[in-house]
PDB file of C-alpha atoms in Angstrom:
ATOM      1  CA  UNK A   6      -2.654 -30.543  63.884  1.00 37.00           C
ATOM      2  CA  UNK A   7      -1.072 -32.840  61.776  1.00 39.00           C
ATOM      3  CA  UNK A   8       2.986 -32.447  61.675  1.00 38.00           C
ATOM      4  CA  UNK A   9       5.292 -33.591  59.341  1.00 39.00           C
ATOM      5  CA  UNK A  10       8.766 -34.595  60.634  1.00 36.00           C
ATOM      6  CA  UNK A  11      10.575 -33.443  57.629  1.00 38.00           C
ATOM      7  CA  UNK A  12       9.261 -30.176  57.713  1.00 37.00           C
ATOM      8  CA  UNK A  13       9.069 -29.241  61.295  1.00 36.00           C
ATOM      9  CA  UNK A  14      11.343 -26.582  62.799  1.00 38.00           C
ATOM     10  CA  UNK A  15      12.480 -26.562  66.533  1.00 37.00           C
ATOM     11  CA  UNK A  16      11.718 -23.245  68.002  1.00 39.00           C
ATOM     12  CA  UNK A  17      14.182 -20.242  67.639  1.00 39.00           C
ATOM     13  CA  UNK A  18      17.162 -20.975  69.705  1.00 38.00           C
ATOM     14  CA  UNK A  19      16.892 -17.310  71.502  1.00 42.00           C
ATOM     15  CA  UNK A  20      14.336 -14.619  71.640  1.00 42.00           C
ATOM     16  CA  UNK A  21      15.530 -11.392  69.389  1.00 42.00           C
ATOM     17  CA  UNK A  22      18.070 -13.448  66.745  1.00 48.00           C
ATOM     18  CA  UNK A  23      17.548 -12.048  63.973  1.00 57.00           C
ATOM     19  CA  UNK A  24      19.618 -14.938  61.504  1.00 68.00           C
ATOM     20  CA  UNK A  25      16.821 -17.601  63.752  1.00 82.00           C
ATOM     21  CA  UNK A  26      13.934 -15.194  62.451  1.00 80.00           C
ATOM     22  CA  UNK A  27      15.215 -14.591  59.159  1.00 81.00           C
ATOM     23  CA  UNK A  28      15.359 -18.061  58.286  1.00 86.00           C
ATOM     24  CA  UNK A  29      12.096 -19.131  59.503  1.00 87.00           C
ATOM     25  CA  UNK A  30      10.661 -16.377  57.295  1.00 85.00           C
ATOM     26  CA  UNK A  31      12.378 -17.638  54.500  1.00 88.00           C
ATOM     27  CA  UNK A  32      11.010 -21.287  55.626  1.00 87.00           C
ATOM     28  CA  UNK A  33       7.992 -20.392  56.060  1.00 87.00           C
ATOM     29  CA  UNK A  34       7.925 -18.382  52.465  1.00 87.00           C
ATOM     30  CA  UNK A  35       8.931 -21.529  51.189  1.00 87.00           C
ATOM     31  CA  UNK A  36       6.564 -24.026  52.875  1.00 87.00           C
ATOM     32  CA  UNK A  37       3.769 -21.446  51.647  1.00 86.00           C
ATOM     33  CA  UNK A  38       4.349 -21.698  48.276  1.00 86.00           C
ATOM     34  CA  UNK A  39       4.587 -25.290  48.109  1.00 84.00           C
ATOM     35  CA  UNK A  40       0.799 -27.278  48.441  1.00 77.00           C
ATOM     36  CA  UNK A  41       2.419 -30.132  49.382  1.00 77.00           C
ATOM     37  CA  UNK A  42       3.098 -29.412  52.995  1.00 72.00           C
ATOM     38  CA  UNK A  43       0.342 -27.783  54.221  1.00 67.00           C
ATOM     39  CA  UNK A  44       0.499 -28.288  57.708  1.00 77.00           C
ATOM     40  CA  UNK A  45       4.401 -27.752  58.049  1.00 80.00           C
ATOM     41  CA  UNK A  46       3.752 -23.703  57.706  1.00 85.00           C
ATOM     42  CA  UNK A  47       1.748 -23.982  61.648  1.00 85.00           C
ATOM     43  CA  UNK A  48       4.712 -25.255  62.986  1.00 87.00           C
ATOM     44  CA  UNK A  49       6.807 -22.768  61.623  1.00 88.00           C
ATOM     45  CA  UNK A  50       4.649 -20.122  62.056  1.00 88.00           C
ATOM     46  CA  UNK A  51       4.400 -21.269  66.237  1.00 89.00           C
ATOM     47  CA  UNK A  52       7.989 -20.970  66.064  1.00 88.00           C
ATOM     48  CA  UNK A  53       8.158 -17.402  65.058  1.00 88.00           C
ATOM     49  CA  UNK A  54       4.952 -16.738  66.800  1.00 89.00           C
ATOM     50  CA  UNK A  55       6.758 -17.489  70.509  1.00 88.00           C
ATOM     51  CA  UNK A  56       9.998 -15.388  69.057  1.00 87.00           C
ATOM     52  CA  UNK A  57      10.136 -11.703  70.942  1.00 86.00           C
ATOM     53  CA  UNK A  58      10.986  -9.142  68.450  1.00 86.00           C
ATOM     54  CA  UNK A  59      13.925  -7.391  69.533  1.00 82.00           C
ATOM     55  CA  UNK A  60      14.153  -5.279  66.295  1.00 82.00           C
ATOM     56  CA  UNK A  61      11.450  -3.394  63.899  1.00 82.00           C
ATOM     57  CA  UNK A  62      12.542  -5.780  61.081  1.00 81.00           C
ATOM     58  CA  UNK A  63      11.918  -8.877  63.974  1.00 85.00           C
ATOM     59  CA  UNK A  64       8.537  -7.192  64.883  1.00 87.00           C
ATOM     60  CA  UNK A  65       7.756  -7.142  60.953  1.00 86.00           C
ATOM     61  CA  UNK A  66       8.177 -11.165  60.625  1.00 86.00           C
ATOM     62  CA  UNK A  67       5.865 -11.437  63.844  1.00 88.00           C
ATOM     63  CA  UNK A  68       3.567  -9.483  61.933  1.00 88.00           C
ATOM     64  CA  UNK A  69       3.516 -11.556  59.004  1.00 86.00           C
ATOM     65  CA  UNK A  70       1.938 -14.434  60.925  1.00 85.00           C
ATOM     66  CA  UNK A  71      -0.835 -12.161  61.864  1.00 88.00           C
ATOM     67  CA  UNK A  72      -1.325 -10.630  58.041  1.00 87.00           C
ATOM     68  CA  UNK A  73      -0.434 -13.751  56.313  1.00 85.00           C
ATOM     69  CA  UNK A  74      -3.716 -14.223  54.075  1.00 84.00           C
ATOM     70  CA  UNK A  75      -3.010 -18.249  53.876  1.00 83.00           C
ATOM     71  CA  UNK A  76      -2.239 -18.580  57.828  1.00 85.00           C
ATOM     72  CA  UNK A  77      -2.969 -15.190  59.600  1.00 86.00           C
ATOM     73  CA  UNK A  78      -5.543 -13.685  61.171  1.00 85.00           C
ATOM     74  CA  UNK A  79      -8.654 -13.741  58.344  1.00 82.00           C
ATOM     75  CA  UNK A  80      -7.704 -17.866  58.131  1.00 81.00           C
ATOM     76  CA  UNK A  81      -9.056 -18.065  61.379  1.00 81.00           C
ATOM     77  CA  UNK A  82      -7.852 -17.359  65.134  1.00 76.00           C
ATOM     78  CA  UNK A  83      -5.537 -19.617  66.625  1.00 86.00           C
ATOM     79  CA  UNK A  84      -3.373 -19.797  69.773  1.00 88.00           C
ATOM     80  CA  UNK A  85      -0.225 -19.490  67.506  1.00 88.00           C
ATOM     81  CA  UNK A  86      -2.179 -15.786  66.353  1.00 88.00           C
ATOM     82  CA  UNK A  87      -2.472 -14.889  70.071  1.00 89.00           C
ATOM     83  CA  UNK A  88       0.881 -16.013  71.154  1.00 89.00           C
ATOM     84  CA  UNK A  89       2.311 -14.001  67.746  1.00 90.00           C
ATOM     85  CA  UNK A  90       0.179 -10.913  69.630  1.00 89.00           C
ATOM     86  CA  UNK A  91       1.507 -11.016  72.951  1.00 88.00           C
ATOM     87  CA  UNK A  92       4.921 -11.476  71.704  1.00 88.00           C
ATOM     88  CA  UNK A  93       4.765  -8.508  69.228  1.00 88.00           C
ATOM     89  CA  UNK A  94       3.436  -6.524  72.386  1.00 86.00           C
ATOM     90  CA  UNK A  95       6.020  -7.641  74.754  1.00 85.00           C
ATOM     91  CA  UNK A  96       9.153  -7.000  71.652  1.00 84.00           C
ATOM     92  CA  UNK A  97       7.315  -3.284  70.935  1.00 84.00           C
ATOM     93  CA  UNK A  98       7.048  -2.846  75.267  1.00 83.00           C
ATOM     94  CA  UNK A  99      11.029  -3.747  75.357  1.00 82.00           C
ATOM     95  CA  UNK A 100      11.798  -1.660  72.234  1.00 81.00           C
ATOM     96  CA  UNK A 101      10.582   1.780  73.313  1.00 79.00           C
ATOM     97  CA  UNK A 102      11.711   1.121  77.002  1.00 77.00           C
ATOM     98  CA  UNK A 103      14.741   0.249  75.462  1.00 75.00           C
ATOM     99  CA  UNK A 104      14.482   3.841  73.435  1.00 72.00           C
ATOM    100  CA  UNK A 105      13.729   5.417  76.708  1.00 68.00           C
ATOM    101  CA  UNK A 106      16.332   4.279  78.717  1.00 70.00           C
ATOM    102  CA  UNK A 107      18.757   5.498  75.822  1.00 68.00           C
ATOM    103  CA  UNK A 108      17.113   8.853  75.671  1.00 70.00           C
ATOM    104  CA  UNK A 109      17.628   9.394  79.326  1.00 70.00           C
ATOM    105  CA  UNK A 110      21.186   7.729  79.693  1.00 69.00           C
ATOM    106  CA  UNK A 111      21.920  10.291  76.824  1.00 67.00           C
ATOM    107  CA  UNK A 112      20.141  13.398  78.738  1.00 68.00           C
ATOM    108  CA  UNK A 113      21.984  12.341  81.643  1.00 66.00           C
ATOM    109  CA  UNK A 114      25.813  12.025  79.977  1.00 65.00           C
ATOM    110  CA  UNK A 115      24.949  15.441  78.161  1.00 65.00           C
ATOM    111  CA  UNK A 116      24.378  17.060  81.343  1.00 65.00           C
ATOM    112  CA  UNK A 117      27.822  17.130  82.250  1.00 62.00           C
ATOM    113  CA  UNK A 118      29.020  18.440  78.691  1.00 58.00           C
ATOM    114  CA  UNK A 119      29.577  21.475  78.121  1.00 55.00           C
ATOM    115  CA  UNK A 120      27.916  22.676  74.808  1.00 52.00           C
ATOM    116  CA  UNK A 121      30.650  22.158  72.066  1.00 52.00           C
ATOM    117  CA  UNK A 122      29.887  18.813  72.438  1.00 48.00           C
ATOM    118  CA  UNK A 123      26.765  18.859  70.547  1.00 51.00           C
ATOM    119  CA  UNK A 124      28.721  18.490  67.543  1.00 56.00           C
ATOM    120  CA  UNK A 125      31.730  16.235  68.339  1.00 62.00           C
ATOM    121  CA  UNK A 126      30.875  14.054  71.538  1.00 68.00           C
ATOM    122  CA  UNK A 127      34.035  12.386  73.589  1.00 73.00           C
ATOM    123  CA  UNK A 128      33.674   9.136  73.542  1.00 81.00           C
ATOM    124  CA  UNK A 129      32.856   8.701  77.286  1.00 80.00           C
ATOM    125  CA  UNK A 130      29.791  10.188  76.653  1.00 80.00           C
ATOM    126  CA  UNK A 131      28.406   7.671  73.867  1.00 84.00           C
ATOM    127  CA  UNK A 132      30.145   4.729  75.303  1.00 85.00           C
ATOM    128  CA  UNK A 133      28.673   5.924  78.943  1.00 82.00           C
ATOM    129  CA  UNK A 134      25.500   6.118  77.769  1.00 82.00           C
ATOM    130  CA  UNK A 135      25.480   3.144  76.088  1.00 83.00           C
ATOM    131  CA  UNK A 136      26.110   0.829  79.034  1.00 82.00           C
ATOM    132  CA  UNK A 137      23.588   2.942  80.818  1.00 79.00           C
ATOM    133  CA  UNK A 138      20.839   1.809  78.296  1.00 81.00           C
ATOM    134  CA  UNK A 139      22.182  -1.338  77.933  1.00 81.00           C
ATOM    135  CA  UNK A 140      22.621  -0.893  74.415  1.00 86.00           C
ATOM    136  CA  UNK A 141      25.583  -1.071  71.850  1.00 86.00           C
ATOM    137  CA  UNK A 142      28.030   1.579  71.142  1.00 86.00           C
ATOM    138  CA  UNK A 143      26.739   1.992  67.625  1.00 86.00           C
ATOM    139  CA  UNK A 144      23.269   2.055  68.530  1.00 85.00           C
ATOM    140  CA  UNK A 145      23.797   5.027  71.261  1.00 84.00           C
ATOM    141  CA  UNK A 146      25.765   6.693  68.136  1.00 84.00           C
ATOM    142  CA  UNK A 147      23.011   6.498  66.172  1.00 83.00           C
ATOM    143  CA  UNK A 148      20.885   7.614  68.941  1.00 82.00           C
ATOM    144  CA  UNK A 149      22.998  10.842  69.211  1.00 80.00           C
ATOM    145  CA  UNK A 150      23.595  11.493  65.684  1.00 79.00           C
ATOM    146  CA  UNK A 151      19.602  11.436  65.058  1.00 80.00           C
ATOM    147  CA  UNK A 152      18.686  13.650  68.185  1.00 78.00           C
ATOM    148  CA  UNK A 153      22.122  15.959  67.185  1.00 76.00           C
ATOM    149  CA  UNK A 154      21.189  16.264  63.631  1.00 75.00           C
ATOM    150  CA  UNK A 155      18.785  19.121  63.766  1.00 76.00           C
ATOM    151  CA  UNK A 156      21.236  21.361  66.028  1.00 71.00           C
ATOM    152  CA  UNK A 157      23.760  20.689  63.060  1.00 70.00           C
ATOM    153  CA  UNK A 158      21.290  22.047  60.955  1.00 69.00           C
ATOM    154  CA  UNK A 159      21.277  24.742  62.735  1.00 68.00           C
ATOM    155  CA  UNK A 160      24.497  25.207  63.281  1.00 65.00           C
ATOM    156  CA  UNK A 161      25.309  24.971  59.206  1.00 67.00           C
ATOM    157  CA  UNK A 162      22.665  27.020  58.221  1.00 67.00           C
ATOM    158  CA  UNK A 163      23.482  29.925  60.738  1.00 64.00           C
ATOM    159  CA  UNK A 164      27.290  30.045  59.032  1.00 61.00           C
TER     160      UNK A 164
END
């Protein structure tokens, strides 16, 4: 493969950052749409290929190497197409262990609440079960308030 120096990307500084994937995307949008560098798209493209998604909206821009139609799968297998597959798989295997972990860190903080506290949590509980999962506060507040928000259905339409 032919590379040209102007156009060539190093790889994503970390595995899972978002602003690294986001601008490759754009990059790579941009390399796509101009004939002139034809080959500079395959080095971008390896770059986001070897990126693990850490995100849905990572795992999406891994995807788009695989359903590009000027570089993805139907323009022929590569080794960046497989290493854009294994690296989906591994980001999708780390994202719903990831949602598992929270789930039970939750279960597990909840068991020791009495049952008020389906509606307002303390605090220890979220931020508990958020260093259980190894996840942020917000995220195990979304976690709650999406596995909560049928009981406060409930809960309003009962009253």
């Amino acid at each position: 493969m032919k590379t040209d120096p102007e156009n060539t990307m190093p790889p994503a500084s970390a595995p899972g950052e978002s602003a690294a994937l986001s601008a490759l995307s754009a990059r790579l949008a941009a390399v796509l749409s101009d004939p002139a560098t034809p080959d500079a798209c395959w080095d971008i493209a390896e770059s986001i290929a070897a990126t693990i998604p850490a995100t849905p909206t990572e795992a999406a821009v891994v995807v788009s190497i695989l359903t590009n139609p000027n570089i993805g799968l139907e323009a022929g297998l590569t080794s960046t197409h497989l290493t854009a597959a294994r690296s989906l798989e591994a980001g999708l295997r780390a994202m719903a262990a990831n949602a598992d972990n929270g789930i039970a860190a939750m279960d597990d903080e909840i068991a020791g609440i009495g049952v008020g506290a389906a509606t307002a949590p303390p605090e220890s509980l979220i931020a508990g079960a958020a260093e259980r999962a190894g996840i942020s506060i917000e995220q195990a507040r979304a976690c709650y308030d999406t596995f909560t928000a049928p009981f406060a259905a409930l809960e309003r339409s009962a009253s």
